[in-house]
XYZ file of C-alpha atoms in Angstrom:
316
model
C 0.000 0.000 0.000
C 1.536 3.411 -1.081
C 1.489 6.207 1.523
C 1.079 9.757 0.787
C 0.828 13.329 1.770
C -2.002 15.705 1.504
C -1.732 19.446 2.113
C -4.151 22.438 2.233
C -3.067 25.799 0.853
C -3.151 28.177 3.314
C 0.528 29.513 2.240
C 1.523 31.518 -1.026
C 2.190 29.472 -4.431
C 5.650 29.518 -3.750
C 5.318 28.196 -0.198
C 2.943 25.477 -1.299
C 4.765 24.134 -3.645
C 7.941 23.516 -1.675
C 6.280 22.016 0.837
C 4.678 19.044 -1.782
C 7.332 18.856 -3.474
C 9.295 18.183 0.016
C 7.163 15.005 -0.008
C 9.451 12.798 -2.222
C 12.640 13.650 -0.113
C 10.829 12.928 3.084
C 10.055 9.576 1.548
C 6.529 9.416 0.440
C 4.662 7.904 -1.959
C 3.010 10.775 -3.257
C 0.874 14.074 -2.879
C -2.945 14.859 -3.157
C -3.809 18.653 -4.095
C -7.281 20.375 -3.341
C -8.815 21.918 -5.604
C -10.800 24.062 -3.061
C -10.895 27.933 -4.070
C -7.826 28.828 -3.744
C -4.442 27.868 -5.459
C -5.176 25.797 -8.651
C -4.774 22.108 -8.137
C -3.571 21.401 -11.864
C -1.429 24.074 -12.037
C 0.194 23.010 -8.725
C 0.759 19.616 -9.718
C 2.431 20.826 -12.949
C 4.662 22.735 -10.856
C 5.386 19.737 -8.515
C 5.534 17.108 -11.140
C 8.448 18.776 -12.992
C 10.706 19.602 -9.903
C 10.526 15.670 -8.490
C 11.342 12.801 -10.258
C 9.447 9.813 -8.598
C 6.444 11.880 -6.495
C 3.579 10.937 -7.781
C 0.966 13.657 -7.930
C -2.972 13.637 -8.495
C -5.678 16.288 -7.600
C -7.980 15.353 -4.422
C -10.681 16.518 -6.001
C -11.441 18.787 -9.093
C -15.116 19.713 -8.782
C -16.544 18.411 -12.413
C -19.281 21.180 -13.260
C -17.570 24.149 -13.273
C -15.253 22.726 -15.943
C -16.524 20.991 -19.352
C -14.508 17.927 -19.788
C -12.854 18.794 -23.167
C -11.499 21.835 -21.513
C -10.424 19.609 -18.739
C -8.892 16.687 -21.008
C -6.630 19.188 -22.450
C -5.551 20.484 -18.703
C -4.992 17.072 -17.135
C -2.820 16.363 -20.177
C -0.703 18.771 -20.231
C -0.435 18.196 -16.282
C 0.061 14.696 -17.168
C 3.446 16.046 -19.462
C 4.709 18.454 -16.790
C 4.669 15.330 -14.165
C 6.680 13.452 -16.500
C 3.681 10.762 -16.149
C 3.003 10.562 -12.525
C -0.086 12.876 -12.038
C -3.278 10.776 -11.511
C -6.649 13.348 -12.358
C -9.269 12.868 -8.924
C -12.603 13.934 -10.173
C -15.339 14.461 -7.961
C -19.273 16.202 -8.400
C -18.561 18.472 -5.435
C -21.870 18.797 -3.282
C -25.161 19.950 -3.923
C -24.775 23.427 -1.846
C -21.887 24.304 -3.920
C -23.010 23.387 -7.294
C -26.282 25.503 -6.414
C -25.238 28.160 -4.059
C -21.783 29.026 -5.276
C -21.874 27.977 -9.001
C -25.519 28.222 -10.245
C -26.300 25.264 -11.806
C -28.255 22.268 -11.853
C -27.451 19.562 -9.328
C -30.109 16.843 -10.325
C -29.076 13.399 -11.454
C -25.137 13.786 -10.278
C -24.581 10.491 -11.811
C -25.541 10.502 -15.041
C -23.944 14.347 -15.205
C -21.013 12.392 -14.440
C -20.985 9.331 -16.583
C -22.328 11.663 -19.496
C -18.980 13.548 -18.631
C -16.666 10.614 -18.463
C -17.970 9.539 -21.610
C -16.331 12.493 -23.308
C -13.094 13.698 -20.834
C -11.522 9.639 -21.613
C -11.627 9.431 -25.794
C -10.839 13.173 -25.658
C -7.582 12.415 -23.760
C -6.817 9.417 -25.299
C -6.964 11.414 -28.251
C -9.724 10.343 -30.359
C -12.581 12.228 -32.055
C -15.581 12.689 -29.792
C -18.902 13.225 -30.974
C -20.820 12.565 -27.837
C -24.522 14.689 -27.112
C -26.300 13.373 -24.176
C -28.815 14.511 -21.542
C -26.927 16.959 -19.800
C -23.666 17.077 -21.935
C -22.531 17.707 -25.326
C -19.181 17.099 -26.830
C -18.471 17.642 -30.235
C -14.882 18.117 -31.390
C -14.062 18.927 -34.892
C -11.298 16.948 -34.786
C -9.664 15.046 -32.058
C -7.279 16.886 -29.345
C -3.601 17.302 -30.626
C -1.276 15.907 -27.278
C 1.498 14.280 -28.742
C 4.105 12.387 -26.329
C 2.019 11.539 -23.656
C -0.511 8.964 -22.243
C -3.841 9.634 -20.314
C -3.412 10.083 -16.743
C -5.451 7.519 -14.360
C -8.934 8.756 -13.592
C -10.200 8.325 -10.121
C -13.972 9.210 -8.928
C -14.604 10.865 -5.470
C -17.433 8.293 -5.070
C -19.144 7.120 -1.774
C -22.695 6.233 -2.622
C -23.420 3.036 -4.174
C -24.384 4.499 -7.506
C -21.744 6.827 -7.581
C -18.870 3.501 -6.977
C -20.369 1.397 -9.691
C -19.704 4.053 -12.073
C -16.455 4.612 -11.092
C -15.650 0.755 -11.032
C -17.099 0.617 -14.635
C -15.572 3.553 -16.353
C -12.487 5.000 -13.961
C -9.303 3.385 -12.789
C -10.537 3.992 -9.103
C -11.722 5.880 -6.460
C -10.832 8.511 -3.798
C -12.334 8.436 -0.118
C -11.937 10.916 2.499
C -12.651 10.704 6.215
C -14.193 7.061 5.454
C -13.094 4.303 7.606
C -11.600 1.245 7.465
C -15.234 -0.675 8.655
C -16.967 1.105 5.480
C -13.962 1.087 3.039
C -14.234 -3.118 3.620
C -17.392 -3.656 4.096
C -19.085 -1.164 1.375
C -16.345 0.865 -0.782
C -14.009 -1.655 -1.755
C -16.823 -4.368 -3.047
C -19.080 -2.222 -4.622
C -16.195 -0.625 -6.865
C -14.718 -3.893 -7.279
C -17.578 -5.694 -8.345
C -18.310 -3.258 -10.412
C -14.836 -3.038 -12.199
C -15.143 -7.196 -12.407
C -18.668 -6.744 -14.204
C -17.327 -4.398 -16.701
C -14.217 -6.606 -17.496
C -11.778 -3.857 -15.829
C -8.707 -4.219 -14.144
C -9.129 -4.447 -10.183
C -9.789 -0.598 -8.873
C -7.268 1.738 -6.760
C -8.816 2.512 -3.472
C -7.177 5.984 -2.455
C -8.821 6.463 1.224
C -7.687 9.903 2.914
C -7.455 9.943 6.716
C -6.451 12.829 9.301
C -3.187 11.137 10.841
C -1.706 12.792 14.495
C 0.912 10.688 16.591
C 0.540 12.035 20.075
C 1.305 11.339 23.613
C -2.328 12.833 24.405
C -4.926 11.292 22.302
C -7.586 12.930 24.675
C -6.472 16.332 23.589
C -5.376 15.453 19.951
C -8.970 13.996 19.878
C -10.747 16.945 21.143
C -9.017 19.547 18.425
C -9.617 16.886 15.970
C -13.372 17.043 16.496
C -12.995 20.965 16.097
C -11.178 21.369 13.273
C -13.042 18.700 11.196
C -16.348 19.548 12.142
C -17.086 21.660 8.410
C -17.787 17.933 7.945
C -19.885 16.882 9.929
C -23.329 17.753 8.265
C -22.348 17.327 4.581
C -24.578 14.730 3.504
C -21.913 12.383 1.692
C -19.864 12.774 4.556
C -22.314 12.235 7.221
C -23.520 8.852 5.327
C -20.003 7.408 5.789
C -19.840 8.784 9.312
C -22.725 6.733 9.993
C -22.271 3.967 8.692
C -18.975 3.754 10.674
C -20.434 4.248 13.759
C -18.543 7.993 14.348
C -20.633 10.592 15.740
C -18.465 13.178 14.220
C -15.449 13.650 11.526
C -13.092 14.074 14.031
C -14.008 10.625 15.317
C -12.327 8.619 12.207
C -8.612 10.577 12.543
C -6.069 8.422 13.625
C -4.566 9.641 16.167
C -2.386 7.693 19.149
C 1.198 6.508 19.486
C 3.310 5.295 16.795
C 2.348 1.458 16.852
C -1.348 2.211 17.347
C -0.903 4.239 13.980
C 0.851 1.630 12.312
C -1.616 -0.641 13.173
C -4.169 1.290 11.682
C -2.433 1.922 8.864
C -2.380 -1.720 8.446
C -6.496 -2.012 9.135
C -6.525 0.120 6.267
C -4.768 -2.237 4.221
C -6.583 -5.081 5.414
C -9.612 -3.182 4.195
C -8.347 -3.317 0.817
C -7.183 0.017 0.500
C -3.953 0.371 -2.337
C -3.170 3.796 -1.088
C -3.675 6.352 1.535
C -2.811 9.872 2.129
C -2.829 11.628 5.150
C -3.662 15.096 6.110
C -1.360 15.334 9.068
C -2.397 17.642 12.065
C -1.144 19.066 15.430
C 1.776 20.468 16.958
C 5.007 20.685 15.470
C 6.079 18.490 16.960
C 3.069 15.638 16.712
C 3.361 16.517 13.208
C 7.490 15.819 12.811
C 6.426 12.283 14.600
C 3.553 11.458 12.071
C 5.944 12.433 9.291
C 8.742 9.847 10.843
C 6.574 7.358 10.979
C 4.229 7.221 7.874
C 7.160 7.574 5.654
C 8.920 4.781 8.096
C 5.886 2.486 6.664
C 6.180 4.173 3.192
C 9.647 2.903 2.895
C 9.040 -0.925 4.816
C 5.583 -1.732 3.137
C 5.128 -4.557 5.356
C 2.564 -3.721 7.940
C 2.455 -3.232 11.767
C 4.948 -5.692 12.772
C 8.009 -4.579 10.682
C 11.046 -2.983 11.578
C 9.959 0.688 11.210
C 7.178 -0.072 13.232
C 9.537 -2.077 15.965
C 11.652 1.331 16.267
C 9.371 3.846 15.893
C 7.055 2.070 19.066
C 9.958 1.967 21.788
């Protein structure tokens, strides 16, 4: 299972991207980027992608509406070139409060707005001539995009509701999870999508499941600024469904949080799950923060679960 990093820019362009591309020396796996109204997650991950080498890099989510997906084949491309190959393109609907409120526009039938828009962003970046007029979408190229030297980038699908997974497992390469649990991710996530993937003849899916991560001596405390600074969450419909279905009475609840073998061991519940990769938005002090770094990318590098030899030093 790959470990990675995910940050939230609250620090100038320059700032930001120093501190993903500090990932790969640091030893992880990779980097997720927001795309939450501020700095450009594409244009980040172009900037990332060509000043690492082995990073890999992929946008946690990009809201689908606001963007038609020929415009957005030809972005992710080109990110795809900058990244030298690495950058994996996490699409998501967004929720219905934003699509309404902040865009104006049309949240009913999110999944067929989003199959109708996979059916046009994959042949337009694998380069062929789309002629695609559905529903709720049209896309009608002249002729096909022009992206020499490059292949597609992986396509992964923010999806948590049933309908939502199958589509992913049928049409994407995978899917991205945050603040869902291990219970859910084995019990509901991983099957649906996989099932799903198996039905349409498709290789098995990457499960990318993002988790707030805090080594601490004081999980009381750790806990209790957890369920403050997570709590945005805990109302947003998507969110809340997963939430409940865990058992957590709030986001905070589903952080891992606790001493360097109790987060090893989680990270290996998340394996267990089925998970293929997670990425961690790691909180607290500066020093809780230089611990979870230790030991995540200590598991990064061993890849061999809670009983290894990072996990051996790192718990003494």
């Amino acid at each position: 299972m790959r470990i990675s990093r995910f940050f939230s820019p609250t620090v100038t362009l320059t700032d930001y991207v120093d501190l993903i591309v500090g990932c790969e020396a640091a030893g992880f796996d990779g980097a997720w980027i927001p795309d939450a109204m501020s700095w450009d997650a594409l244009t980040v991950s172009a900037l990332v992608g060509a000043r690492t080498s082995t990073l890999r890099v992929g946008t946690a989510v990009v809201p689908a509406y606001p963007s038609h997906p020929l415009t957005l084949a030809g972005k992710a491309m080109s990110t795809q070139a900058a990244a030298g190959g690495r950058f994996t393109l996490g699409l998501g609907t967004s929720h219905q409060f934003v699509v309404e409120q902040v865009w104006g526009m049309s949240f009913a039938r999110p999944r067929q707005f989003m199959s109708e828009y996979l059916d046009i962003l994959i042949p337009a970046m694998q380069q062929e001539q789309v002629a695609f007029h559905g529903e709720q979408l049209t896309g009608a190229l002249p002729r096909a995009l022009v992206l020499p030297g490059v292949q597609p980038p992986p396509v992964f699908l923010a999806a948590m509701g049933p309908a939502m997974l199958r589509l992913a497992g049928a049409h994407a390469d995978g899917t991205i999870t945050w603040l869902t649990g291990p219970r859910t991710l084995a019990d509901h996530i991983v099957p649906t999508i996989t099932t799903a993937a198996a039905e349409a003849g498709r290789p098995a899916p990457t499960i990318v499941a993002g988790l707030p991560v805090c080594v601490t001596n004081d999980v009381e405390d750790a806990r209790k600024r957890a369920a403050v600074e997570y709590q945005v969450y805990d109302n947003f419909p998507s969110y809340r469904a997963m939430l409940d279905r865990e058992g957590h009475a709030v986001a905070g609840d589903v952080a891992l949080i606790g001493s360097a073998a109790q987060i090893a061991e989680s990270v290996h519940g998340l394996r267990e799950a089925g998970v293929t990769e997670m990425y961690a938005e790691i909180f607290g002090t500066d020093e809780e923060i230089a611990a979870t770094v230790e030991v995540l990318t200590g598991l990064a590098r061993s890849q061999s679960g809670p009983n290894d030899a990072a996990l051996l030093k790192h718990s003494r």
